[in-house]
PDB file of C-alpha atoms in Angstrom:
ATOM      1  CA  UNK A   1      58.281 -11.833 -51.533  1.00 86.00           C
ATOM      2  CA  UNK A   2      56.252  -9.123 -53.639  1.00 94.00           C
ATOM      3  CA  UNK A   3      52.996  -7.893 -53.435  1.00 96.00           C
ATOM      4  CA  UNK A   4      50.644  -6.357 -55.932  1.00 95.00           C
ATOM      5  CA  UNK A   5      50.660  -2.438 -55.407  1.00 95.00           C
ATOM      6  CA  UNK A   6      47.701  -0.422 -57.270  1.00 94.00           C
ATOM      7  CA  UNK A   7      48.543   2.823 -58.550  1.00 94.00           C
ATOM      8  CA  UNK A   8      45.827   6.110 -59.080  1.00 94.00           C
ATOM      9  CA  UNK A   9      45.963   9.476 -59.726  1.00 95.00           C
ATOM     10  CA  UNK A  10      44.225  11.915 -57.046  1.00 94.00           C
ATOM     11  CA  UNK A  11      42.235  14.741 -57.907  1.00 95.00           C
ATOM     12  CA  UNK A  12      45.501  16.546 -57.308  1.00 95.00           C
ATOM     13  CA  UNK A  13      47.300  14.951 -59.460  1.00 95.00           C
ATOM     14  CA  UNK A  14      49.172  13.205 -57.215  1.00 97.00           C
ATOM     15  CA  UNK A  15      50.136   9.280 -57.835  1.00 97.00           C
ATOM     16  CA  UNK A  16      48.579   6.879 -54.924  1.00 97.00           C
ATOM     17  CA  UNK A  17      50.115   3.214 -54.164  1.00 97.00           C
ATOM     18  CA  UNK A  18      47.796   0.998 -52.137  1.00 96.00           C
ATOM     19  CA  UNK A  19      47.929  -2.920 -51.116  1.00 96.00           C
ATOM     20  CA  UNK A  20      44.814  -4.240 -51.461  1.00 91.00           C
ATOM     21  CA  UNK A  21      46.311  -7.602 -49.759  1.00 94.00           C
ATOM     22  CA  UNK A  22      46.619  -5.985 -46.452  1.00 95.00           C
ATOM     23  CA  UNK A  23      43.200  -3.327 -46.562  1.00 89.00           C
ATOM     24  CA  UNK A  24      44.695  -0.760 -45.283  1.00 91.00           C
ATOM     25  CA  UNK A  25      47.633   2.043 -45.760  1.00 90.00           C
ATOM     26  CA  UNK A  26      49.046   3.456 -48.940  1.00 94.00           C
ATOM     27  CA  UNK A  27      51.347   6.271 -49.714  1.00 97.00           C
ATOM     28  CA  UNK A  28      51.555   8.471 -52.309  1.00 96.00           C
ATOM     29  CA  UNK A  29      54.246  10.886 -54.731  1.00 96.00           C
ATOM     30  CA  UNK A  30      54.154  13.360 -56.777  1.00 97.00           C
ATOM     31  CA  UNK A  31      55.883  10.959 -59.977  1.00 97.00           C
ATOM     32  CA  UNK A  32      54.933   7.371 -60.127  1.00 94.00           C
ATOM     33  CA  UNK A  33      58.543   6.822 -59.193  1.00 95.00           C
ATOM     34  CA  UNK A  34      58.407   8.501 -55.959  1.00 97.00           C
ATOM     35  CA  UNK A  35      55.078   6.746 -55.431  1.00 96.00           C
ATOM     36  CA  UNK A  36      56.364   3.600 -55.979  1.00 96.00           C
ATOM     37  CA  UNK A  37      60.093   3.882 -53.828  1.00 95.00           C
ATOM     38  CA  UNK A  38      58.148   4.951 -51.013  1.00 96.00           C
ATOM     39  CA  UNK A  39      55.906   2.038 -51.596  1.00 97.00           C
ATOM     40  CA  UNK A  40      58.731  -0.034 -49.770  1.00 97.00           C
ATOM     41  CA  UNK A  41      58.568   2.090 -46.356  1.00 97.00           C
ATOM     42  CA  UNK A  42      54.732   1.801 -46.545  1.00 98.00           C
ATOM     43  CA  UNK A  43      54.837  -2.173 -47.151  1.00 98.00           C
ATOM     44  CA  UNK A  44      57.869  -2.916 -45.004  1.00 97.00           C
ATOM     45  CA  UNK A  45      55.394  -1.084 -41.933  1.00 97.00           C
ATOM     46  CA  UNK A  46      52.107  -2.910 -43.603  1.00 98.00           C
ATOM     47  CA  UNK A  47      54.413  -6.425 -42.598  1.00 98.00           C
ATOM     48  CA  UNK A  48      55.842  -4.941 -39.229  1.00 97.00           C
ATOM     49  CA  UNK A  49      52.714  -4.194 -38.334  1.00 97.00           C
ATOM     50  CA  UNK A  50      50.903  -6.940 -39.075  1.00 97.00           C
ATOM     51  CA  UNK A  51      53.819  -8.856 -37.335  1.00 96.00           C
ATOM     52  CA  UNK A  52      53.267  -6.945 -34.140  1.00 95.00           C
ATOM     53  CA  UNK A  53      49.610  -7.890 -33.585  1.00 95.00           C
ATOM     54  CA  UNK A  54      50.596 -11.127 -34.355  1.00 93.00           C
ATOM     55  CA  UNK A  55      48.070 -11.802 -37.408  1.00 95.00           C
ATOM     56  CA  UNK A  56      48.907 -13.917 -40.329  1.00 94.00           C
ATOM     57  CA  UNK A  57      50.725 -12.400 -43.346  1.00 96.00           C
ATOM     58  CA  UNK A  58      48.145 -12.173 -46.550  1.00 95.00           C
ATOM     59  CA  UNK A  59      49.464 -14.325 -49.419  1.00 91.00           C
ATOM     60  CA  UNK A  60      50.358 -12.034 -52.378  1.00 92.00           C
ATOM     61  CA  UNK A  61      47.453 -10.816 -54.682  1.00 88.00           C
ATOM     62  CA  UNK A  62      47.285 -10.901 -58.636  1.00 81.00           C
ATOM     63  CA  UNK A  63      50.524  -8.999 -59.940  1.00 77.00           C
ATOM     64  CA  UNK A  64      48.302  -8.924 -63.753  1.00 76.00           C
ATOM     65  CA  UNK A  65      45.540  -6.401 -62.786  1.00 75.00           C
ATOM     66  CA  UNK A  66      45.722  -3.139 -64.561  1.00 74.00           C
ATOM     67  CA  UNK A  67      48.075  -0.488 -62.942  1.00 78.00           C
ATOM     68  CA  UNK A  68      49.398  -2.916 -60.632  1.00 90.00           C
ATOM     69  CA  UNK A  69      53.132  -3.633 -59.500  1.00 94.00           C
ATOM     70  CA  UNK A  70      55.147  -5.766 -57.630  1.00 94.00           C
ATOM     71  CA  UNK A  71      56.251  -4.285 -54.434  1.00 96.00           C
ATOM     72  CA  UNK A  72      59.346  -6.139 -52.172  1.00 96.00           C
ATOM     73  CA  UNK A  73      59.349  -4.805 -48.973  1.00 97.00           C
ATOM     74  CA  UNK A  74      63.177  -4.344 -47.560  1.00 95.00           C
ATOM     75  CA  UNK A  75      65.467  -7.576 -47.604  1.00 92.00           C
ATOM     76  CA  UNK A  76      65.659  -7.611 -43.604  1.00 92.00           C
ATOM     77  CA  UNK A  77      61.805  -7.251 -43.499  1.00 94.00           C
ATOM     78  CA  UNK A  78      61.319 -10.125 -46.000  1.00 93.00           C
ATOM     79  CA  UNK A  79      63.439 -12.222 -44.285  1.00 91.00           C
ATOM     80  CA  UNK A  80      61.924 -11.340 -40.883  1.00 92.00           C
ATOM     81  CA  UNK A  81      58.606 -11.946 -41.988  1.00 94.00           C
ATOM     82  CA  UNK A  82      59.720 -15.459 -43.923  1.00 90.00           C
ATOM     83  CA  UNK A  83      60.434 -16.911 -40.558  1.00 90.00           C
ATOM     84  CA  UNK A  84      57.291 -15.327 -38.886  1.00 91.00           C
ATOM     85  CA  UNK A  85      55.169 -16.600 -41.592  1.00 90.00           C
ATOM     86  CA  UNK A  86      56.244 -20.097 -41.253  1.00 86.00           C
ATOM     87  CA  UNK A  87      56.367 -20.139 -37.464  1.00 87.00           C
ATOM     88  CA  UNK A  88      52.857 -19.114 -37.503  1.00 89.00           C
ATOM     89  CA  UNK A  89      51.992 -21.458 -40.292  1.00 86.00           C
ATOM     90  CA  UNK A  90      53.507 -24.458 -38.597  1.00 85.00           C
ATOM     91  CA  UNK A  91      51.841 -23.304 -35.178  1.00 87.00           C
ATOM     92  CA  UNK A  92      55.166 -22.857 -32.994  1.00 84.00           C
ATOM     93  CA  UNK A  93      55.396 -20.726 -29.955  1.00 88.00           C
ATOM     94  CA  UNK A  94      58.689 -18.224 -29.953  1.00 88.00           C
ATOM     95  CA  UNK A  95      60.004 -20.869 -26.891  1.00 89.00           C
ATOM     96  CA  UNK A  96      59.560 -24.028 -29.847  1.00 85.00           C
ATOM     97  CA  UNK A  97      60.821 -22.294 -32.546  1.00 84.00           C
ATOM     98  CA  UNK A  98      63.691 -21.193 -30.128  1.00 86.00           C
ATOM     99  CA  UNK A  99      64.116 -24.885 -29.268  1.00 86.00           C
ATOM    100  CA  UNK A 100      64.623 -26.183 -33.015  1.00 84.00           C
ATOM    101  CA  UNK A 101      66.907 -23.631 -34.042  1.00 82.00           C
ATOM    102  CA  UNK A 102      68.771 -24.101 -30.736  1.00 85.00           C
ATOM    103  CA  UNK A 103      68.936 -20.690 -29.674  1.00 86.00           C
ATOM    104  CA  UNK A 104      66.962 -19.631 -26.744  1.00 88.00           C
ATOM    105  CA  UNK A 105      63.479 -17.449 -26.557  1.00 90.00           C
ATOM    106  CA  UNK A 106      65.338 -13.828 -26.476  1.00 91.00           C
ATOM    107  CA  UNK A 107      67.015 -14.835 -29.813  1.00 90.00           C
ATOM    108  CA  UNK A 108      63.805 -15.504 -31.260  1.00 90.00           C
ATOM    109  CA  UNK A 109      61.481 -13.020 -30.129  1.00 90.00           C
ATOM    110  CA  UNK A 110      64.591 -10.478 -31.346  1.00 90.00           C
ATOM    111  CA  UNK A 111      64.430 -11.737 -34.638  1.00 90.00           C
ATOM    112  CA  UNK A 112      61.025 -11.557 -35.269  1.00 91.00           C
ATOM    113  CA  UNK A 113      60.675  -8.341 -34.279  1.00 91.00           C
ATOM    114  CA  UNK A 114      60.394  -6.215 -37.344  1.00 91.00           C
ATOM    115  CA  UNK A 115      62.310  -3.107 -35.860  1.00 89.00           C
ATOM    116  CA  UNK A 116      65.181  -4.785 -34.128  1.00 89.00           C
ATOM    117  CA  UNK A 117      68.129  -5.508 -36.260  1.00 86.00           C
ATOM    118  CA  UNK A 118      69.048  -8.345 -36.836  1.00 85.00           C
ATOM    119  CA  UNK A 119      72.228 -10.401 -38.626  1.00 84.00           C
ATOM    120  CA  UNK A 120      71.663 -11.851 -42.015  1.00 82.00           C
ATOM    121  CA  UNK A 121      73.645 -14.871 -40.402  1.00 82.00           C
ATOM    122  CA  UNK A 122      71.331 -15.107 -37.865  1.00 83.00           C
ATOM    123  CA  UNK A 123      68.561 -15.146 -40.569  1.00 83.00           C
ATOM    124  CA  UNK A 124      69.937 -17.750 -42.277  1.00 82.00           C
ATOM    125  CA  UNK A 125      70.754 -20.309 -39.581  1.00 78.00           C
ATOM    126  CA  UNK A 126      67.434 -20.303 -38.747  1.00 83.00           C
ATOM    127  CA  UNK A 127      65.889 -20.681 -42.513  1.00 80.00           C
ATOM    128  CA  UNK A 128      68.547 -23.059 -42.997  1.00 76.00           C
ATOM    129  CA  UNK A 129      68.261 -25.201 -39.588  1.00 71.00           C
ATOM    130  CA  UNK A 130      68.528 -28.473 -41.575  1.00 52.00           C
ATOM    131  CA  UNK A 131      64.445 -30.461 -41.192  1.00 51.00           C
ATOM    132  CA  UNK A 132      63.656 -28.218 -38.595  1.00 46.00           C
ATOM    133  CA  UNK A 133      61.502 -25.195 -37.892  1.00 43.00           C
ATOM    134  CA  UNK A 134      61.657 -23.738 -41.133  1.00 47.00           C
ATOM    135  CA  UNK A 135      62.678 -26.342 -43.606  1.00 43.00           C
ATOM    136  CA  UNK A 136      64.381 -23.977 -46.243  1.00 40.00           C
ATOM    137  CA  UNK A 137      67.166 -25.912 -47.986  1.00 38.00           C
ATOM    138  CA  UNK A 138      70.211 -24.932 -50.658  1.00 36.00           C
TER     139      UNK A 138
END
């Protein structure tokens, strides 16, 4: 998961990192490096957030436009927002997603909240709950 990150210059000199996907937020540095590592925090809370008001996810933008670079928000963010992006796609409360994975609601609403950690194993037995919620498969 990536998403297309702009990058400007400010009158100041300073390097500016936006993600026109989402239409809102940015960050900025003083180096396009520093722009662009704290790029992550700024998308990983663009997805967290948009998680939390339980909207849909945009689909990534064109990585080819001019001064524009692929951003991956954190691995447990990804992952998080994998599962939330297909639950929402395939229309399933937290209770039936909780039912296909066999896990109950708790489990569920834990690990698709973006600031509650959660196990990578726990990640993975639901993307890998064989024809169920998710349908991810080796």
């Amino acid at each position: 998961m990536q998403y297309p990150a702009t990058v400007s210059r400010d009158e100041d000199g300073r390097y500016l990192v936006r993600f026109m996907d989402f239409g809102w937020g940015g960050t900025d540095g003083e180096t396009i490096d520093e722009a662009l590592s704290e790029s992550v925090d700024c998308l990983d809370e663009l997805i967290s957030t948009t998680m939390e008001n339980n909207e849909l996810l945009p689909v990534p933008g064109d990585m080819l436009a001019v001064n524009t670079y692929p951003v991956a928000p954190s691995a447990l963010i990804a992952a998080k927002a994998a599962i939330y992006s297909e639950q929402k796609r395939k229309h399933h409360k937290k209770k039936d997603l909780a039912a296909l994975v066999g896990k109950d609601e708790k489990f569920i609403r834990t690990l698709l909240d973006p600031h509650s950690g959660s196990k990578i194993q726990s990640i993975e037995a639901v993307l890998k709950c064989p024809g169920k919620a998710i349908g991810y498969q080796h």
